[in-house]
CSV table of N, CA and C in Angstrom, one decimal:
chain,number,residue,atom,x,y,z
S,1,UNK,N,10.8,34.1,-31.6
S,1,UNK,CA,10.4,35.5,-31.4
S,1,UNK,C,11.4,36.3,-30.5
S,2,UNK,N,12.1,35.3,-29.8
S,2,UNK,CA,12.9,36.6,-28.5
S,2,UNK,C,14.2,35.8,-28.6
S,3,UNK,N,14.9,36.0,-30.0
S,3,UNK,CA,16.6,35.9,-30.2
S,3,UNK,C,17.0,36.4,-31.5
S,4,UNK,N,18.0,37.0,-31.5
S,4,UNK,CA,19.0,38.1,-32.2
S,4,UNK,C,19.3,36.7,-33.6
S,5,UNK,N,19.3,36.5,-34.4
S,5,UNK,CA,20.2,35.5,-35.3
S,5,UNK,C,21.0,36.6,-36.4
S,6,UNK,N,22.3,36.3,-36.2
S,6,UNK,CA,22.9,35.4,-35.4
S,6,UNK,C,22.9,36.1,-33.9
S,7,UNK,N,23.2,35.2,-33.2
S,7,UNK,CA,23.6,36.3,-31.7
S,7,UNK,C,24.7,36.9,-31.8
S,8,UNK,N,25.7,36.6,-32.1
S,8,UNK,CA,26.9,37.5,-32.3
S,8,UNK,C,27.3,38.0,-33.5
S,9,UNK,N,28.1,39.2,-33.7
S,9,UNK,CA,28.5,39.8,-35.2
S,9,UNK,C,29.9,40.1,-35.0
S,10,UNK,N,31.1,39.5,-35.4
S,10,UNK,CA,32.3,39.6,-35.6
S,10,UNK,C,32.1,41.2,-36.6
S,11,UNK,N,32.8,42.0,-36.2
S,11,UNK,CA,33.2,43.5,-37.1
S,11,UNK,C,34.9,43.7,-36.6
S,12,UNK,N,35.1,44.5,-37.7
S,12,UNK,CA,36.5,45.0,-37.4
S,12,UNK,C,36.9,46.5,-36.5
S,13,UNK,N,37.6,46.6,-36.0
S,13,UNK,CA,37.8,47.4,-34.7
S,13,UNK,C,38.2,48.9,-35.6
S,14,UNK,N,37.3,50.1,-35.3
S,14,UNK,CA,38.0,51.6,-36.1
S,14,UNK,C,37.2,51.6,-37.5
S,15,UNK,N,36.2,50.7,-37.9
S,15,UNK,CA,35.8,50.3,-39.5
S,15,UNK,C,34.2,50.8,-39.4
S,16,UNK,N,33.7,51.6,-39.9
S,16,UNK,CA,31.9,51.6,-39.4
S,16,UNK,C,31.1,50.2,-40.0
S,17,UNK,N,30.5,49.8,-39.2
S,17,UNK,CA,29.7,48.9,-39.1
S,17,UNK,C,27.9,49.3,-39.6
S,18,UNK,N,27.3,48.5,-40.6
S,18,UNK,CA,26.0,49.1,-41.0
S,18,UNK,C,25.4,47.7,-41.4
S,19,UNK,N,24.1,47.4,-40.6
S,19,UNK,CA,23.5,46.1,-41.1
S,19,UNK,C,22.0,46.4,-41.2
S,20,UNK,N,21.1,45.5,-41.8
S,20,UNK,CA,19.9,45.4,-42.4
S,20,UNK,C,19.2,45.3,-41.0
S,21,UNK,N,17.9,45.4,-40.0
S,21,UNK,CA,17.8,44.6,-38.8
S,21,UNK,C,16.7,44.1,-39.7
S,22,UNK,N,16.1,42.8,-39.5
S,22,UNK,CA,15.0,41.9,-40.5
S,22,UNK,C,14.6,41.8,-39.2
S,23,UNK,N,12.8,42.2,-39.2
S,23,UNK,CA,12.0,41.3,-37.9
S,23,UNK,C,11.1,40.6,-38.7
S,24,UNK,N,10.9,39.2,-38.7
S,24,UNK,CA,9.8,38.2,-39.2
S,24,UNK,C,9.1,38.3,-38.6
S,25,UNK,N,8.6,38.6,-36.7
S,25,UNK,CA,7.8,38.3,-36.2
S,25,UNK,C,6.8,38.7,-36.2
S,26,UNK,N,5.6,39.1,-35.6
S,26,UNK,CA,4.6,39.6,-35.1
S,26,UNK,C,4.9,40.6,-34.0
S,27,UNK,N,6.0,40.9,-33.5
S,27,UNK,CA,5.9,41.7,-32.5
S,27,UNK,C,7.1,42.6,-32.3
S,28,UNK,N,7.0,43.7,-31.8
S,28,UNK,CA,7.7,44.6,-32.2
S,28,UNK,C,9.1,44.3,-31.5
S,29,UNK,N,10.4,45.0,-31.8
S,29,UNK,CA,11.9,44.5,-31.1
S,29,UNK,C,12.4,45.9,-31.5
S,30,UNK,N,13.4,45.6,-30.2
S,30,UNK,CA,14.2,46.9,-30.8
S,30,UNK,C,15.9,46.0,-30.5
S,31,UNK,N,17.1,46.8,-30.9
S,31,UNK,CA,18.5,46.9,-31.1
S,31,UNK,C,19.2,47.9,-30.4
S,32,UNK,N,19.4,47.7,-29.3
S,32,UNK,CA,19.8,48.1,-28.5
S,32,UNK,C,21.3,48.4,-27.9
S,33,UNK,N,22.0,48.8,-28.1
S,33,UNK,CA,23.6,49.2,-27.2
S,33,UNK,C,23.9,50.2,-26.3
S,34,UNK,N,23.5,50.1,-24.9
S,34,UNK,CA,23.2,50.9,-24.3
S,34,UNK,C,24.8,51.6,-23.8
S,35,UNK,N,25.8,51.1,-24.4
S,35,UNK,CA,26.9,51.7,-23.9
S,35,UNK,C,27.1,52.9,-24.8
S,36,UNK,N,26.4,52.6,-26.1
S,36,UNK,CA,26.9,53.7,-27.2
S,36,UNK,C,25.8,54.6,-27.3
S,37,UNK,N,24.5,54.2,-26.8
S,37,UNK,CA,23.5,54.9,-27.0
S,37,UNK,C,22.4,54.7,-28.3
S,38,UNK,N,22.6,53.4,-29.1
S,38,UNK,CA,21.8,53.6,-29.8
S,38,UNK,C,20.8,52.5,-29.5
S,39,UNK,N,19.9,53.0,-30.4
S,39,UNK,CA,18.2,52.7,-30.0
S,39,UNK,C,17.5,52.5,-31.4
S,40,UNK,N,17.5,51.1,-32.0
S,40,UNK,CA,16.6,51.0,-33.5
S,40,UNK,C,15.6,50.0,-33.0
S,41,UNK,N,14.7,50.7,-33.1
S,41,UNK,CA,13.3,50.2,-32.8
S,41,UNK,C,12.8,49.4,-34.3
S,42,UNK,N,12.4,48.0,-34.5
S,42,UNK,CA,12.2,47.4,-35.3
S,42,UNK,C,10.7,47.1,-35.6
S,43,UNK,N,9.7,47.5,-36.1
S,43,UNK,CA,8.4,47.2,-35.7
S,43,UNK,C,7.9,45.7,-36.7
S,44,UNK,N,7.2,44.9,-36.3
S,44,UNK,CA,6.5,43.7,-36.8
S,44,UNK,C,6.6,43.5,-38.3
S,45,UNK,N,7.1,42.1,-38.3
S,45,UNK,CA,7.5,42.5,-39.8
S,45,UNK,C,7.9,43.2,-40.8
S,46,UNK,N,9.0,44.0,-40.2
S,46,UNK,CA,9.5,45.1,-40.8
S,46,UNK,C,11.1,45.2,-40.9
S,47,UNK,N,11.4,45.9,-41.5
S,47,UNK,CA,12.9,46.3,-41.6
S,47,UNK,C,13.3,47.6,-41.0
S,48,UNK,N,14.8,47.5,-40.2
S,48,UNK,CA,15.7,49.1,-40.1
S,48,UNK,C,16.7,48.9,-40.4
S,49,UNK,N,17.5,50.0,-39.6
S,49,UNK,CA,18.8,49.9,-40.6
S,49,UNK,C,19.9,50.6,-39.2
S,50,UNK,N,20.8,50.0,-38.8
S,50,UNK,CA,22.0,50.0,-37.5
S,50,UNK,C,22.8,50.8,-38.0
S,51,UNK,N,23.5,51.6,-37.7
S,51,UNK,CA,24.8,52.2,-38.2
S,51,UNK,C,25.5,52.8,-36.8
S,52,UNK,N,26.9,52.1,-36.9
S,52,UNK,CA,27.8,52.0,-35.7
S,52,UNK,C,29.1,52.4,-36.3
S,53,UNK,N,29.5,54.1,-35.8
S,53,UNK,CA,30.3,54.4,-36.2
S,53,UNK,C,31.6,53.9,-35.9
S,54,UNK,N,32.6,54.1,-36.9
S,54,UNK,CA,34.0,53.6,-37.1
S,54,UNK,C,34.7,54.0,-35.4
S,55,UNK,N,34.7,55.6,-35.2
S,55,UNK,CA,34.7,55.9,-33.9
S,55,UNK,C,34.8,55.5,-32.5
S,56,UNK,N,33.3,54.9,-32.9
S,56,UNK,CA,33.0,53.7,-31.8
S,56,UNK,C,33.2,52.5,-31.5
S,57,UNK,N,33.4,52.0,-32.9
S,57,UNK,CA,34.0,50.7,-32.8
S,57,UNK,C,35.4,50.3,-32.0
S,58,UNK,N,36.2,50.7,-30.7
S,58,UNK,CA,37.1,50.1,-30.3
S,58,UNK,C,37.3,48.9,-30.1
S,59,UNK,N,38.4,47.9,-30.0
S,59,UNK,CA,38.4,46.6,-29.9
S,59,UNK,C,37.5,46.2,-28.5
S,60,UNK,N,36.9,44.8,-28.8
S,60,UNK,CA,36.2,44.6,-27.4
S,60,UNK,C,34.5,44.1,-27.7
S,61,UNK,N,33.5,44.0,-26.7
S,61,UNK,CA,32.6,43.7,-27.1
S,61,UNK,C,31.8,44.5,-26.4
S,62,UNK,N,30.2,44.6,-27.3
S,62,UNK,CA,29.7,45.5,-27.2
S,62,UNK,C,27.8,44.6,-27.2
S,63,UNK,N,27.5,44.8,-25.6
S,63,UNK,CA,26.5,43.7,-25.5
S,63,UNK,C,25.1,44.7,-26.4
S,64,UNK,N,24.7,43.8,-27.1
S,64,UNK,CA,23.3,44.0,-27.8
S,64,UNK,C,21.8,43.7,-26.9
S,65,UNK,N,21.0,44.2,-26.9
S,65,UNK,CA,20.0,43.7,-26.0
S,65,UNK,C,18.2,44.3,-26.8
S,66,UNK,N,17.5,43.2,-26.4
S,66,UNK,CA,16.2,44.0,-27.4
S,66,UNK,C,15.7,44.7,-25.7
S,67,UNK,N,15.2,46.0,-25.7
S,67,UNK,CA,14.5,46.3,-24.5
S,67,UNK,C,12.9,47.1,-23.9
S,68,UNK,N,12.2,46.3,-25.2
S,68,UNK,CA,11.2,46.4,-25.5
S,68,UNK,C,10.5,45.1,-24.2
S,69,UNK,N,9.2,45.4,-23.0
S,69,UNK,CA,9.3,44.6,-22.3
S,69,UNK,C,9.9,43.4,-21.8
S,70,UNK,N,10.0,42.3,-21.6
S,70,UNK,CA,10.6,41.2,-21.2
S,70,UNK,C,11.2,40.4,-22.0
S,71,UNK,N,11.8,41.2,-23.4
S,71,UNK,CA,12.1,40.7,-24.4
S,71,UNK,C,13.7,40.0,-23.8
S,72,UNK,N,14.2,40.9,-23.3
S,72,UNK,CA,15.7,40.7,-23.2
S,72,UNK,C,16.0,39.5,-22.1
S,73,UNK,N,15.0,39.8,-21.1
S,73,UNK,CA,15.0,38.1,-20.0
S,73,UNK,C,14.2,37.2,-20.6
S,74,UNK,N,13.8,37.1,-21.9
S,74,UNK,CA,13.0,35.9,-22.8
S,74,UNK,C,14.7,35.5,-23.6
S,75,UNK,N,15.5,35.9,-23.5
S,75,UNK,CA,16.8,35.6,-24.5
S,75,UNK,C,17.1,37.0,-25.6
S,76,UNK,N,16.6,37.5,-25.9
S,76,UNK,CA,16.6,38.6,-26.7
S,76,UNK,C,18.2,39.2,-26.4
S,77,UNK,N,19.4,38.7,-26.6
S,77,UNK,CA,21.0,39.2,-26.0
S,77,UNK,C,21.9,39.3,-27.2
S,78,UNK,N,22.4,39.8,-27.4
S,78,UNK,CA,23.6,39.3,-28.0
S,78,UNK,C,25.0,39.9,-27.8
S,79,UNK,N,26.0,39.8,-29.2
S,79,UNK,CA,27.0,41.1,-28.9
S,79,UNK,C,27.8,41.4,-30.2
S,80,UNK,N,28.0,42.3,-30.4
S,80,UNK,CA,29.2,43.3,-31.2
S,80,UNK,C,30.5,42.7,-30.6
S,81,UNK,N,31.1,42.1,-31.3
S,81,UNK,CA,32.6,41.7,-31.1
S,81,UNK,C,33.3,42.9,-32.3
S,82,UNK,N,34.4,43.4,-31.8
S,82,UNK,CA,35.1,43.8,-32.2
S,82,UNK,C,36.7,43.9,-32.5
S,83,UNK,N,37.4,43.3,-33.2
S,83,UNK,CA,39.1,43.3,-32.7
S,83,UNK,C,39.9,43.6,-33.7
């Protein structure tokens, strides 16, 4: 219930990035990148949908975090690699 699979996402740097978010759980999650500002709230068993523009993608990495209660200090981390 409180980890990103995969935790990390290899993308290409300058390229927009756009992925499915799948929650199996029971409990709600969100997708988080607080450097870029976005915020996809995932609710319980449900699906969204990420979209990280080309713009933003500079080389480098870009930490993911769920910040829905104690999700993120339960493991809830990941990251956006980009190069």
């Amino acid at each position: 219930n409180y980890a990103f699979r995969p935790a990390a996402i290899d993308v290409e740097a300058g390229s927009p990035f756009v992925a499915r978010l799948d929650n199996p759980s029971d409990l709600p999650h969100s997708y988080t990148i607080e450097e870029l500002g976005i915020v996809v709230y995932v609710h319980a068993r449900r699906w969204a949908v990420v979209e990280i523009r080309a713009e933003q993608l500079a080389s480098g990495d870009l930490a993911v975090i769920c910040d829905i209660g104690d999700h993120r200090e339960r493991g809830m981390r990941g990251v956006v690699r980009s190069a």
